[in-house]
Amino acid sequence: MASSSTPKTMRGILIEKTGGTEVLQYRTDLPVPEPKEGEILVKNEFIGINYIDTYYRTGLYPAPKPEILGREAAGTVLSTGPGNTYSLVAGDRVVWMATSGYAEYTACPAAKAIKIPPAISSADACAAILQGLTAVTLVEEAHKVLSGDTILVHAAAGGVGLWLCQVLRAKGAKVIGTASTEAKREEAKSNGASVCCGYEKEEVLALVKKETNGEGVRAVFDGVGKSTWDVSLEAVARKGSVISFGNASGAVEPFAISRLSAKNVKIARPTFFGYIATRDEFERYANELFKMMTEDKFNVKIHEVYPLQDVARAHNDLEGRRTTGKLLLKP
């Protein structure tokens, strides 16, 4: 149960229908949830914004409405519900991944919350947990990257892209990145990309050919979707992999599976949460990420911390490709 000092209402962002940023309602009268079986109540200090939030807002990904968006935050445990809360107690500083993050308080499953190491700030933990873990699991599970591999990363200066650059560099891979502006390309290179270019098909394929002696890349990590899909299939090497993990430009259109035959190409369309379905998986990859952040001195790029009531501006910035790194909300 919530403690007696927990307020009855809270500030948060509610959407009652799908649409543009106009459907994001800033409310001050939302009820504070009570933790149920296996849940903890967290007072959120920083809230993460992810591109997937825009999919739920627009209806690309269906979800029941009304809904509080947001799939991650960092804060302090106020209370715990009954059942297994994985040794988490009131006062613990945690980062979590679940739903209903755009609010002052969230009741989230303890199974998807973990203590933040003392050496990592709450802001950095929040900025890292979903996008950083996405990068770690992609290079471990979607396509096992080996030292010496050459990898193409689309949107290399985006939230997940910057993490992919750093994780791939730590694995000993060579990264070719795409990004829309020279400033973003420099940002990607400062985070581990070896070379970068824009999104034009001819430019990408020419750079891939040059950097791989015409063989193509071992894998493509493509979070852009529709506009980069054909380029990804052409850039990948024989027996390589194309990993599609996002739809920033729209969903990939149906295509003939026979297109994969010429080079024996493998494709995957993973969902991140499918890689951390168990507590053991979540702890393993979270601890690996925390170790990389502290021992390999990973750069946590935070684009801006927006006041909660400015969430529409944050979504507009994200969808308009005006950001590099992570967007956070401050309740």
XYZ file of C-alpha atoms in Angstrom:
331
model
C 0.000 0.000 0.000
C 1.012 3.589 -0.524
C 2.380 5.383 2.499
C 0.307 7.987 4.322
C 2.544 10.729 2.920
C 1.747 9.818 -0.682
C -0.648 12.316 -2.270
C -3.967 11.240 -3.777
C -3.508 13.022 -7.102
C -0.594 13.736 -9.389
C 0.488 15.518 -12.539
C 0.751 13.483 -15.719
C 0.145 13.298 -19.451
C -3.047 11.548 -20.553
C -4.185 10.688 -24.060
C -7.805 9.719 -24.681
C -7.565 9.265 -28.458
C -4.882 8.815 -31.077
C -3.528 11.697 -33.142
C -0.890 14.391 -33.259
C 0.710 16.137 -30.306
C -2.582 17.948 -29.643
C -3.914 14.760 -27.967
C -1.267 14.987 -25.205
C -3.207 16.353 -22.225
C -1.283 17.796 -19.278
C -3.377 16.970 -16.201
C -2.938 17.795 -12.521
C -5.762 15.619 -11.188
C -4.740 12.095 -12.126
C -5.059 9.505 -9.336
C -1.835 8.226 -7.804
C -1.785 4.458 -8.391
C -1.430 1.891 -5.629
C 1.073 -0.924 -6.132
C -0.546 -4.307 -6.739
C 0.882 -7.804 -6.444
C 4.557 -7.738 -7.372
C 4.593 -3.984 -7.995
C 6.437 -1.022 -6.527
C 5.321 2.609 -6.386
C 8.025 4.916 -7.719
C 8.235 8.688 -7.441
C 9.708 9.496 -10.840
C 12.637 11.913 -10.981
C 13.365 11.588 -14.714
C 11.142 10.109 -17.421
C 12.390 8.790 -20.726
C 10.896 9.601 -24.123
C 11.231 7.037 -26.902
C 10.158 6.986 -30.514
C 7.806 4.137 -29.693
C 5.795 6.614 -27.605
C 4.848 8.382 -30.830
C 3.645 5.082 -32.303
C 1.213 4.614 -29.413
C 0.160 8.272 -29.652
C -0.583 8.102 -33.380
C -2.133 4.647 -33.285
C 0.558 2.909 -35.371
C 0.795 0.567 -32.400
C -2.671 -0.041 -30.919
C -3.233 0.290 -27.173
C -6.350 0.820 -25.035
C -7.244 4.441 -24.330
C -7.219 6.488 -22.156
C -3.502 5.923 -21.666
C -0.515 7.448 -19.927
C 2.427 7.090 -22.310
C 6.006 6.434 -21.269
C 7.909 3.191 -20.880
C 10.766 4.060 -18.517
C 11.758 6.324 -15.662
C 14.186 6.627 -12.773
C 13.248 7.602 -9.258
C 12.769 6.478 -5.683
C 10.677 3.600 -4.381
C 7.964 4.949 -2.076
C 6.216 1.689 -1.237
C 5.813 -1.909 -2.344
C 2.850 -4.113 -3.028
C 2.401 -7.679 -1.786
C 4.314 -10.579 -3.300
C 7.805 -10.789 -4.756
C 9.388 -7.375 -5.222
C 12.921 -8.728 -5.794
C 14.322 -7.262 -2.573
C 13.420 -3.714 -3.604
C 12.323 -1.572 -0.662
C 11.195 1.967 0.062
C 14.052 4.422 -0.405
C 15.829 2.469 -3.138
C 16.937 4.451 -6.162
C 15.735 2.505 -9.191
C 15.288 2.656 -12.921
C 12.330 0.802 -14.408
C 10.751 -0.183 -17.713
C 7.020 -0.757 -18.002
C 4.180 1.615 -18.917
C 2.527 4.821 -17.660
C 5.759 6.739 -17.239
C 4.628 10.264 -18.154
C 3.567 11.017 -14.578
C 4.876 11.961 -11.158
C 4.246 8.464 -9.810
C 4.126 5.032 -11.433
C 3.198 1.619 -10.072
C 5.443 -0.678 -12.062
C 6.309 -4.391 -11.943
C 9.254 -4.959 -9.624
C 10.465 -7.575 -12.108
C 11.319 -4.771 -14.538
C 12.975 -2.436 -12.007
C 16.572 -2.527 -10.850
C 18.711 -0.580 -8.401
C 20.893 2.112 -9.932
C 24.606 1.701 -9.080
C 26.003 4.562 -6.960
C 28.390 5.631 -9.741
C 25.522 6.294 -12.188
C 23.195 9.300 -11.893
C 19.425 8.924 -12.071
C 19.328 10.987 -15.270
C 21.959 8.817 -16.949
C 20.267 5.610 -15.810
C 16.965 6.794 -17.226
C 18.590 7.881 -20.469
C 20.380 4.547 -20.803
C 18.047 1.810 -19.698
C 15.741 1.265 -22.665
C 17.874 2.521 -25.532
C 21.121 1.179 -24.093
C 19.614 -2.217 -23.398
C 18.101 -2.221 -26.872
C 21.587 -1.775 -28.318
C 23.142 -4.419 -26.084
C 20.494 -7.028 -26.854
C 20.501 -6.290 -30.593
C 24.237 -6.949 -30.936
C 24.079 -10.016 -28.681
C 20.822 -11.626 -29.792
C 19.445 -10.236 -33.062
C 22.820 -10.568 -34.769
C 25.830 -11.712 -32.757
C 28.467 -9.135 -33.651
C 32.087 -10.242 -33.648
C 35.290 -8.248 -33.422
C 36.329 -7.119 -36.890
C 32.797 -7.073 -38.331
C 31.742 -4.040 -40.354
C 28.229 -2.936 -39.397
C 25.866 -0.340 -40.902
C 23.817 1.653 -38.384
C 21.032 3.871 -39.699
C 20.149 6.975 -37.666
C 23.507 6.632 -35.956
C 23.062 9.888 -34.007
C 19.615 8.978 -32.693
C 18.854 7.645 -29.238
C 19.489 3.964 -29.955
C 21.988 4.791 -32.706
C 24.485 6.453 -30.386
C 24.296 3.489 -28.040
C 24.800 1.068 -30.930
C 27.908 2.986 -31.999
C 29.399 2.724 -28.521
C 28.468 -0.917 -27.922
C 29.727 -1.962 -31.362
C 33.006 -0.112 -30.809
C 33.401 -1.897 -27.473
C 32.851 -5.209 -29.297
C 35.638 -4.375 -31.760
C 33.375 -3.797 -34.764
C 33.757 -1.111 -37.423
C 30.689 1.116 -37.711
C 29.369 2.857 -40.812
C 26.692 5.333 -39.742
C 24.008 7.311 -41.532
C 22.631 10.598 -40.245
C 20.801 13.559 -41.750
C 23.216 16.429 -41.004
C 26.950 16.964 -40.736
C 26.589 17.824 -37.033
C 24.816 14.524 -36.407
C 27.423 12.618 -38.379
C 30.172 14.169 -36.255
C 28.220 13.220 -33.120
C 27.998 9.620 -34.301
C 31.740 9.524 -35.022
C 32.535 10.914 -31.590
C 30.566 7.995 -30.130
C 32.227 5.211 -32.069
C 31.264 5.340 -35.750
C 34.285 5.070 -38.023
C 32.732 6.789 -41.039
C 29.361 8.396 -41.734
C 27.249 9.656 -44.608
C 23.750 10.884 -45.382
C 20.747 8.761 -46.316
C 20.937 8.990 -50.117
C 21.014 5.477 -51.565
C 23.965 6.036 -53.872
C 25.996 7.693 -51.107
C 25.371 4.881 -48.636
C 26.117 2.090 -51.095
C 29.276 3.793 -52.339
C 30.612 4.169 -48.799
C 29.717 0.576 -47.892
C 31.458 -0.689 -51.044
C 34.561 1.345 -50.238
C 34.756 0.325 -46.574
C 34.126 -3.397 -47.197
C 36.070 -3.904 -50.439
C 32.786 -4.507 -52.192
C 31.629 -7.316 -49.894
C 28.914 -5.463 -48.005
C 28.349 -5.203 -44.255
C 27.905 -8.183 -41.956
C 24.751 -6.668 -40.500
C 22.516 -3.631 -40.783
C 20.754 -2.259 -37.716
C 17.849 -0.279 -39.148
C 15.611 1.754 -36.867
C 14.370 4.009 -39.674
C 12.162 1.560 -41.547
C 10.397 2.311 -44.799
C 12.806 4.807 -46.355
C 15.998 2.827 -45.669
C 14.801 -0.754 -46.176
C 15.870 -1.132 -49.816
C 19.261 0.389 -49.061
C 19.717 -2.017 -46.153
C 19.010 -5.055 -48.337
C 21.492 -3.871 -50.955
C 24.220 -2.940 -48.456
C 24.268 -6.239 -46.570
C 26.846 -8.879 -47.424
C 26.235 -12.456 -48.518
C 25.007 -14.429 -45.487
C 24.569 -11.163 -43.595
C 21.670 -9.941 -41.469
C 19.268 -7.022 -41.696
C 17.791 -6.175 -38.324
C 14.732 -3.918 -38.523
C 13.882 -2.535 -35.088
C 12.032 0.729 -35.712
C 9.708 2.670 -37.992
C 10.897 6.284 -37.792
C 10.023 6.848 -41.468
C 7.029 4.499 -41.470
C 6.556 0.741 -41.406
C 8.430 -1.409 -43.921
C 6.095 -2.271 -46.777
C 5.381 -5.908 -47.716
C 8.044 -7.380 -50.002
C 8.749 -10.654 -51.779
C 10.714 -12.967 -49.491
C 12.517 -14.266 -52.583
C 14.545 -11.016 -52.513
C 16.614 -12.588 -49.740
C 17.711 -15.537 -51.858
C 20.415 -13.893 -53.962
C 22.704 -13.326 -50.974
C 21.213 -15.767 -48.431
C 20.268 -12.782 -46.291
C 18.678 -13.207 -42.867
C 16.182 -10.676 -41.559
C 14.779 -10.120 -38.080
C 12.133 -7.812 -36.665
C 12.726 -8.163 -32.924
C 10.961 -6.488 -30.062
C 13.280 -5.465 -27.265
C 11.102 -6.800 -24.454
C 11.232 -10.247 -26.035
C 14.922 -10.367 -25.110
C 14.385 -9.515 -21.432
C 11.218 -11.505 -20.743
C 12.664 -13.201 -17.657
C 14.124 -11.581 -14.563
C 17.436 -13.352 -15.202
C 17.635 -11.899 -18.741
C 16.782 -8.416 -17.517
C 19.368 -8.470 -14.719
C 22.053 -9.960 -16.985
C 21.741 -7.324 -19.676
C 21.119 -4.420 -17.285
C 24.240 -5.282 -15.317
C 26.217 -5.629 -18.563
C 25.027 -2.171 -19.600
C 25.882 -0.638 -16.211
C 29.356 -2.218 -16.417
C 29.922 -0.721 -19.876
C 28.761 2.683 -18.657
C 31.199 2.717 -15.740
C 34.208 0.716 -16.980
C 34.164 1.698 -20.675
C 33.181 5.280 -19.832
C 30.242 5.346 -22.212
C 28.959 8.745 -23.172
C 25.334 9.276 -22.138
C 24.026 11.855 -24.574
C 21.000 13.730 -23.211
C 19.543 16.068 -25.811
C 17.336 18.024 -23.394
C 15.402 17.655 -20.162
C 11.899 19.013 -20.863
C 9.393 20.056 -18.205
C 6.564 17.516 -18.117
C 4.083 20.062 -19.462
C 6.306 20.583 -22.543
C 5.866 17.002 -23.746
C 4.274 18.131 -27.042
C 7.389 20.146 -27.891
C 9.528 17.127 -27.101
C 7.494 14.882 -29.413
C 7.655 17.497 -32.176
C 11.433 17.749 -31.794
C 11.807 13.976 -31.890
C 9.586 13.436 -34.917
C 11.162 16.391 -36.706
C 14.645 14.821 -36.402
C 15.874 17.846 -34.485
C 17.448 15.815 -31.691
C 20.588 13.827 -30.959
C 20.610 11.441 -28.042
C 18.010 11.005 -25.354
C 15.018 13.177 -24.496
C 13.944 13.247 -20.852
C 10.973 14.715 -19.013
C 11.195 16.231 -15.528
C 7.944 15.997 -13.522
